[in-house]
mmCIF file of C-alpha atoms in Angstrom:
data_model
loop_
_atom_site.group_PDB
_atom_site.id
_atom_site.type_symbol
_atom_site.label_atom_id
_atom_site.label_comp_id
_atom_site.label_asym_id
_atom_site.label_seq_id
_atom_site.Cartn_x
_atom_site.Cartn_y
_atom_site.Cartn_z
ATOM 1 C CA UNK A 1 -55.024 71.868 10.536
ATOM 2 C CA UNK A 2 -52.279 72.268 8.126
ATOM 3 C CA UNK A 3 -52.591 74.995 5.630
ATOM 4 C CA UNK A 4 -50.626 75.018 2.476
ATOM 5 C CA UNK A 5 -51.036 78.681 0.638
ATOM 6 C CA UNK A 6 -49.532 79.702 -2.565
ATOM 7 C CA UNK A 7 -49.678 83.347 -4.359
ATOM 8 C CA UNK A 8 -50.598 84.435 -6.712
ATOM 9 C CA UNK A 9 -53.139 81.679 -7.481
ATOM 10 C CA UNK A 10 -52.846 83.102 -11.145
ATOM 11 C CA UNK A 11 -50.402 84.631 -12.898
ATOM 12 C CA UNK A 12 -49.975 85.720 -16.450
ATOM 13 C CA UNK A 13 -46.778 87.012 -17.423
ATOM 14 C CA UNK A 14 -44.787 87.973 -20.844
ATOM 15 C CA UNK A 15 -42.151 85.830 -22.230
ATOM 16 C CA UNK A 16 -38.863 87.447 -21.050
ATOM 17 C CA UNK A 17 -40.114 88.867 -17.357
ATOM 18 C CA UNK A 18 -39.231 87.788 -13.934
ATOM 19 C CA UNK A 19 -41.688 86.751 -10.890
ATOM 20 C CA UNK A 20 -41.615 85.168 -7.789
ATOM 21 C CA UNK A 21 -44.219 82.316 -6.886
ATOM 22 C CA UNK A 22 -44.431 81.877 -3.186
ATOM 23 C CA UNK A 23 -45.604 79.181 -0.958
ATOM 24 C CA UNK A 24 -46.444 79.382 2.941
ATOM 25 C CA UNK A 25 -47.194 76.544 5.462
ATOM 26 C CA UNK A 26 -48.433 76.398 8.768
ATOM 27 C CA UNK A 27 -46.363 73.798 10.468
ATOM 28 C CA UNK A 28 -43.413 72.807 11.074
ATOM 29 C CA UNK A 29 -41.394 71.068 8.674
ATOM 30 C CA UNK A 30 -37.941 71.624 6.626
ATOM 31 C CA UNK A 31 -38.761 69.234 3.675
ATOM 32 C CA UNK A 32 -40.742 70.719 0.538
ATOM 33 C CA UNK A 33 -41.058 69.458 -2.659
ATOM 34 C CA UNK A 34 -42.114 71.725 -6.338
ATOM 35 C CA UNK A 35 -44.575 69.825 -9.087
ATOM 36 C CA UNK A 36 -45.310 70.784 -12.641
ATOM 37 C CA UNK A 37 -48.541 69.816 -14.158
ATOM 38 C CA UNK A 38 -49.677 70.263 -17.649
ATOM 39 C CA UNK A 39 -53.291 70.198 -18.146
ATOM 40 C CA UNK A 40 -54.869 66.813 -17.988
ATOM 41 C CA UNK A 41 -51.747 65.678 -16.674
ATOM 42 C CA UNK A 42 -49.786 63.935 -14.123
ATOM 43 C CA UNK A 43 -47.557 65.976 -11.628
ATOM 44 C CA UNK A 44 -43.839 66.065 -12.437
ATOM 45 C CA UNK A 45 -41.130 66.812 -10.213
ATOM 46 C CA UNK A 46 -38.880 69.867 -9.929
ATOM 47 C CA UNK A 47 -36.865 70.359 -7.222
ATOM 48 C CA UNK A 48 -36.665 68.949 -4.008
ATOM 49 C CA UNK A 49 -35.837 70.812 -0.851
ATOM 50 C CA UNK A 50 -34.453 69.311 2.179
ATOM 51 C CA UNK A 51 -33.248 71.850 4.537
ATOM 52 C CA UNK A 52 -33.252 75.640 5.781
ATOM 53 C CA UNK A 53 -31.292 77.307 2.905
ATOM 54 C CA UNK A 54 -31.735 75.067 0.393
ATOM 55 C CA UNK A 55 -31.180 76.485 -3.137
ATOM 56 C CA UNK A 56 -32.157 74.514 -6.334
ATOM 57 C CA UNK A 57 -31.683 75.815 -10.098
ATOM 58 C CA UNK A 58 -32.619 74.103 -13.223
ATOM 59 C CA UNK A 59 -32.838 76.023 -16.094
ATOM 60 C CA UNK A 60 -34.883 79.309 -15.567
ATOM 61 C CA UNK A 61 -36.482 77.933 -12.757
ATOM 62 C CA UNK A 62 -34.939 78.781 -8.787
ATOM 63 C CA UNK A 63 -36.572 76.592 -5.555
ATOM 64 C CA UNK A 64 -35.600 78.306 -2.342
ATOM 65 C CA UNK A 65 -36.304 77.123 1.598
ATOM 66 C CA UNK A 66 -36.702 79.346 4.313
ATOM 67 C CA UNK A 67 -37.764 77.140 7.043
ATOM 68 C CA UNK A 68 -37.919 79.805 9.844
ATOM 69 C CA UNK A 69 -40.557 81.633 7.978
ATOM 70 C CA UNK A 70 -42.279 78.556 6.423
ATOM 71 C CA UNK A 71 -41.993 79.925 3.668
ATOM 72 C CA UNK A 72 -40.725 79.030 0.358
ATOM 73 C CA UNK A 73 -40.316 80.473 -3.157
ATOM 74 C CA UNK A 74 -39.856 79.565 -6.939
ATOM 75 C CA UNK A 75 -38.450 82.087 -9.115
ATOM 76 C CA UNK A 76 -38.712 82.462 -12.517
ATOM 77 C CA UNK A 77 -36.093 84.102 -15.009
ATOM 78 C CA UNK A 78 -36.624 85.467 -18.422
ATOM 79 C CA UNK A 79 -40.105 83.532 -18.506
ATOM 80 C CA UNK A 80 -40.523 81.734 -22.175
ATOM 81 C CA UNK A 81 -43.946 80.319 -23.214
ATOM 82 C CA UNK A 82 -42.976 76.475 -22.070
ATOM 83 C CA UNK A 83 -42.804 77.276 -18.728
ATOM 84 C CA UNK A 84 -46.939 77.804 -18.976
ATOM 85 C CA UNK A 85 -48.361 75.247 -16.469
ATOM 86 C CA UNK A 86 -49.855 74.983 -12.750
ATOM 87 C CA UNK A 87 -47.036 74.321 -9.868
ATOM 88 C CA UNK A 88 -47.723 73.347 -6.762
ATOM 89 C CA UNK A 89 -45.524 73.371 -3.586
ATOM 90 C CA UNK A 90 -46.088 70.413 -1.285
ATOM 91 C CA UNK A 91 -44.573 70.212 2.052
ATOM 92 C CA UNK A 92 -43.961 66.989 3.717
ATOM 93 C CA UNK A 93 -44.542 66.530 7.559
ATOM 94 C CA UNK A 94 -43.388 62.715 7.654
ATOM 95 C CA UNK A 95 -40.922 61.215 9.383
ATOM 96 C CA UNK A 96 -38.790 58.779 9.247
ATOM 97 C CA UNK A 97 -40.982 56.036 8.224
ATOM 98 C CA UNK A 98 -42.076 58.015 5.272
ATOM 99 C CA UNK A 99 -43.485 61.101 3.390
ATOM 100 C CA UNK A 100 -46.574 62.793 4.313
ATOM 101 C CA UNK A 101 -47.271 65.461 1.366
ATOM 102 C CA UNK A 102 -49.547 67.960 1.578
ATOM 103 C CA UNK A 103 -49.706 70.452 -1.482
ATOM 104 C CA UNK A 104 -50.685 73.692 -1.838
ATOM 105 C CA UNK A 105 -53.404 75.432 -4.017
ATOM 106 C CA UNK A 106 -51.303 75.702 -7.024
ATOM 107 C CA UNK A 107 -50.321 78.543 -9.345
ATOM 108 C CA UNK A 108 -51.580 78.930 -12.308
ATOM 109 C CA UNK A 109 -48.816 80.377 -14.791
ATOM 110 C CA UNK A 110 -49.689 81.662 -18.625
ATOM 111 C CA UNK A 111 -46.609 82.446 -20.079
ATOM 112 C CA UNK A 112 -47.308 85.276 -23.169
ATOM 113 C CA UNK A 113 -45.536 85.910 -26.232
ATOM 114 C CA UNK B 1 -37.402 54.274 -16.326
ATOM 115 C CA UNK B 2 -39.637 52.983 -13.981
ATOM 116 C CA UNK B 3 -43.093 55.001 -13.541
ATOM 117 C CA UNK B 4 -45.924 54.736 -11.233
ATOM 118 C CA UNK B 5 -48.946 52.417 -13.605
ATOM 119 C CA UNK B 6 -52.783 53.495 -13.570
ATOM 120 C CA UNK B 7 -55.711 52.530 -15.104
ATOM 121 C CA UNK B 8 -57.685 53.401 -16.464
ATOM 122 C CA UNK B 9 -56.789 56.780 -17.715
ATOM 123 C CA UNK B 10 -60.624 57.760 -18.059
ATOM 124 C CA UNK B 11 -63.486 55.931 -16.321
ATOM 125 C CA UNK B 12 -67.233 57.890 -16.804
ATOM 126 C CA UNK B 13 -69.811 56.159 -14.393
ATOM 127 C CA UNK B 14 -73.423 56.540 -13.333
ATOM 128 C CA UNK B 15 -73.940 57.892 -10.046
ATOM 129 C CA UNK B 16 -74.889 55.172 -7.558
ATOM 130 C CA UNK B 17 -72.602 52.660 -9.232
ATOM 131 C CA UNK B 18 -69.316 51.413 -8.041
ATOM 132 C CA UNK B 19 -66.108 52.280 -9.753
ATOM 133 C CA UNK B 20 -62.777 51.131 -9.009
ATOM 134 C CA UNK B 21 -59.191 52.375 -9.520
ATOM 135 C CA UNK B 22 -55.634 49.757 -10.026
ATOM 136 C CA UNK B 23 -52.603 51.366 -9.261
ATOM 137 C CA UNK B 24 -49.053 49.401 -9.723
ATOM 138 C CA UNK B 25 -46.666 51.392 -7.876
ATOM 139 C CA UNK B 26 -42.673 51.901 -9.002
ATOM 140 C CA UNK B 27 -40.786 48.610 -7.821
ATOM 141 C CA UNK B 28 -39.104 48.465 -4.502
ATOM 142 C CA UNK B 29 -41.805 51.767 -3.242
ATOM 143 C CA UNK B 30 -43.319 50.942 0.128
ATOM 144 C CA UNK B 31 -45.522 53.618 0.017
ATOM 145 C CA UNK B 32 -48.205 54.493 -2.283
ATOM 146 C CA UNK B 33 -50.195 57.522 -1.869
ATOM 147 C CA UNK B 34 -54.038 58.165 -3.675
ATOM 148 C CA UNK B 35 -54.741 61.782 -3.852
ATOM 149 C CA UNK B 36 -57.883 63.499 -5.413
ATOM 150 C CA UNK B 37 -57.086 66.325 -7.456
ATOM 151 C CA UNK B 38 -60.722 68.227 -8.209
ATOM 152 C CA UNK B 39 -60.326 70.638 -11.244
ATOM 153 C CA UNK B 40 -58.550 73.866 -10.070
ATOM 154 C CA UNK B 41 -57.195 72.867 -6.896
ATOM 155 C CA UNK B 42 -54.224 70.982 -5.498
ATOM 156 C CA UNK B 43 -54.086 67.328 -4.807
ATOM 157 C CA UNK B 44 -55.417 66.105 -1.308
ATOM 158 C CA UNK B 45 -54.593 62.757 0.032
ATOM 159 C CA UNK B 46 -57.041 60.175 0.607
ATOM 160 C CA UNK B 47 -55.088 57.177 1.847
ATOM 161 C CA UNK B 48 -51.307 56.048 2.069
ATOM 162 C CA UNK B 49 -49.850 52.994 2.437
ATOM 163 C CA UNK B 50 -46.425 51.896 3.780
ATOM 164 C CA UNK B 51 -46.402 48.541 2.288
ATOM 165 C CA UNK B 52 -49.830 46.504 3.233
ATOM 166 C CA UNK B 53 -50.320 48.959 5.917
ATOM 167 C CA UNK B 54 -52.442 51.850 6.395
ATOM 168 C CA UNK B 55 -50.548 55.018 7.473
ATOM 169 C CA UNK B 56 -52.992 57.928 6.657
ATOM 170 C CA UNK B 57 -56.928 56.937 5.928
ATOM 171 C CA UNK B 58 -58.291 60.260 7.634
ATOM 172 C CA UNK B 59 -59.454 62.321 4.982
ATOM 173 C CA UNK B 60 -60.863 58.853 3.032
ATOM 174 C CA UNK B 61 -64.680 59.231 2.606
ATOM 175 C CA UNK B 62 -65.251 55.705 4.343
ATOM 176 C CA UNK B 63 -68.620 55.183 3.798
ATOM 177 C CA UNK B 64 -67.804 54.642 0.265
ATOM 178 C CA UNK B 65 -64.565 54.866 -0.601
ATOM 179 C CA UNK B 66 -62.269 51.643 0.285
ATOM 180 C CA UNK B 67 -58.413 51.285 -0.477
ATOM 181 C CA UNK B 68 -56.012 48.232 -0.367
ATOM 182 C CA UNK B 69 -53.080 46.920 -0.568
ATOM 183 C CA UNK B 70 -52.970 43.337 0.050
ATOM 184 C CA UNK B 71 -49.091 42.187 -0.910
ATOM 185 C CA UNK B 72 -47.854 45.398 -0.257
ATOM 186 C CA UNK B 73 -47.454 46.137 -4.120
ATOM 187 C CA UNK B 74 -50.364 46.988 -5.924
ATOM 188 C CA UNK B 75 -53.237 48.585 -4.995
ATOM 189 C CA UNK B 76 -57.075 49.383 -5.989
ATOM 190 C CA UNK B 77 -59.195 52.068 -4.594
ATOM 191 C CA UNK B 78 -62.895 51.317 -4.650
ATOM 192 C CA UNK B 79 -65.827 53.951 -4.428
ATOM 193 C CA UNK B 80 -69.567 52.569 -4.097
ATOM 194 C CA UNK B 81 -71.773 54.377 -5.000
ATOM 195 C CA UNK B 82 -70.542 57.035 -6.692
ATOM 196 C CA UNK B 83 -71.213 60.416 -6.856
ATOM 197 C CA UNK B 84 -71.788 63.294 -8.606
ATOM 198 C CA UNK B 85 -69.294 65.221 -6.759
ATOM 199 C CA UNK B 86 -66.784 62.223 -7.168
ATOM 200 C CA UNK B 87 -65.775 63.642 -10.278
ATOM 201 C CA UNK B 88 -61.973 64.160 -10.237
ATOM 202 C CA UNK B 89 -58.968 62.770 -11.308
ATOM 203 C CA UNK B 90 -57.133 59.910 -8.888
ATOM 204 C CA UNK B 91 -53.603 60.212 -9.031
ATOM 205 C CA UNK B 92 -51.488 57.468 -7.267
ATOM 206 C CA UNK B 93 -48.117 57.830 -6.136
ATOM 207 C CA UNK B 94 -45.103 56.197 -4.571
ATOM 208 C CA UNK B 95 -42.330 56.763 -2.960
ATOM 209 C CA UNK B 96 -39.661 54.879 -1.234
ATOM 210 C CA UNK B 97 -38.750 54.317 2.501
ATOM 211 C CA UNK B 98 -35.230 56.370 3.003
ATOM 212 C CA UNK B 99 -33.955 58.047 6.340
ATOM 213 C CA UNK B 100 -32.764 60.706 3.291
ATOM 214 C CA UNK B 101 -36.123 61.785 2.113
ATOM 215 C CA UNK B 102 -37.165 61.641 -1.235
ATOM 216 C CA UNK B 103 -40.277 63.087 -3.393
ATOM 217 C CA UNK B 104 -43.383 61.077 -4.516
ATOM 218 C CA UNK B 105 -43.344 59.892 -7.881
ATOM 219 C CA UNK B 106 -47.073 60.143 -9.737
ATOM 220 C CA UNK B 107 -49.036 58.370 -12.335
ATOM 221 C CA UNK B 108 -50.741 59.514 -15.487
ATOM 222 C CA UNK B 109 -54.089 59.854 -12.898
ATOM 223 C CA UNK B 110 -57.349 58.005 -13.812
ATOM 224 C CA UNK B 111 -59.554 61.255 -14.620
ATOM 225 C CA UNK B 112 -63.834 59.713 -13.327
ATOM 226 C CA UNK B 113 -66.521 61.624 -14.297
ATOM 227 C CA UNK B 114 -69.904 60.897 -12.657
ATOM 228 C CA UNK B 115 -73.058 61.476 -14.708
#
């Protein structure tokens, strides 16, 4: 059965701080994808990963992928109260006649002033 | 831009009646995903389509949920009778067919609550 686990499941954090969401999977795959979701919304997309290595910045937001470890991370810098939200990793274990997603428990991130 | 259509956005239902879900996916997307996404926790997929097709049905409650796709465009999802433990939101999703892979692309979700 594949397991998608992210930690912490909660995080509160002050405006300004750094911190490290992380995201482990149980099988093997070198595609993974990051969503943002506001409450009572829709998931939005942040970075896509596609291979072992793979680095993606946007703003104060990092996306790494180590496929190896199955593991990967999203970083935060200098966290600022927008950035409050749930993310969710999702890795995909399709092939080439599509995506298979499978996401992970989410985190939970309360960005205070 | 193009966006992945749902409706409704809110749908509250009896339990025992039937309820049903219309997705329109983003043009040109052969597949289309449903996922449940129970409050808290992460999305999981019910059913996914590559065009009319089903791909992935296995976690789909069957003896009362039922998905389809006739044209290969839009889709509903059905569930009879509901549940109290239905309650969730329904997000759909597509995505298209690439050998470069690409993510899934959601809807606004139709949120059901079961009374």
């Amino acid at each position: 059965e594949l397991k998608v686990e992210q930690n912490p499941l909660f995080l509160s954090m002050q405006e300004g701080k750094n911190y490290t969401i992380y995201c482990n999977y149980s099988t093997t795959s070198d595609r993974l994808y990051w969503y943002r979701q506001d409450p009572g919304k829709s998931l939005e997309s942040l970075f896509v990963l596609l291979s072992n290595g793979a680095v993606k910045q946007e703003g104060r937001l990092m996306a790494s992928l180590d496929t190896k470890a199955r593991l990967s991370t999203l970083h935060i810098t200098a966290a600022v109260h927008d950035l409050s939200a749930t993310y969710f990793c999702a890795v995909d274990i399709g092939g080439h006649t599509g995506n298979q997603f499978y996401f992970g428990t989410g985190t939970s991130l309360t960005v205070i002033p | 831009e193009a966006e992945v259509a749902q409706s409704p956005r809110y749908k509250i239902t009896e339990k025992s009646q039937a309820v049903a879900f219309w997705c329109d996916p983003i043009s040109g997307h052969a597949t289309l995903y449903w996922y449940r996404q129970i409050l808290g926790q992460g999305p999981e997929l019910l059913v996914q389509f590559q065009d009319e097709s089903v791909v992935d049905d296995s976690q789909l409650p069957k003896d009362r949920f039922s998905a389809e796709r006739l044209k290969g465009v839009d889709s509903t999802l059905k569930i009879q009778p509901a549940e109290l433990g239905d309650s969730a939101m329904y997000l759909c999703a597509s995505s298209p067919i690439s050998w470069w892979n690409t993510e899934a692309f959601f809807g606004q979700g139709t949120r059901l609550t079961v009374v």
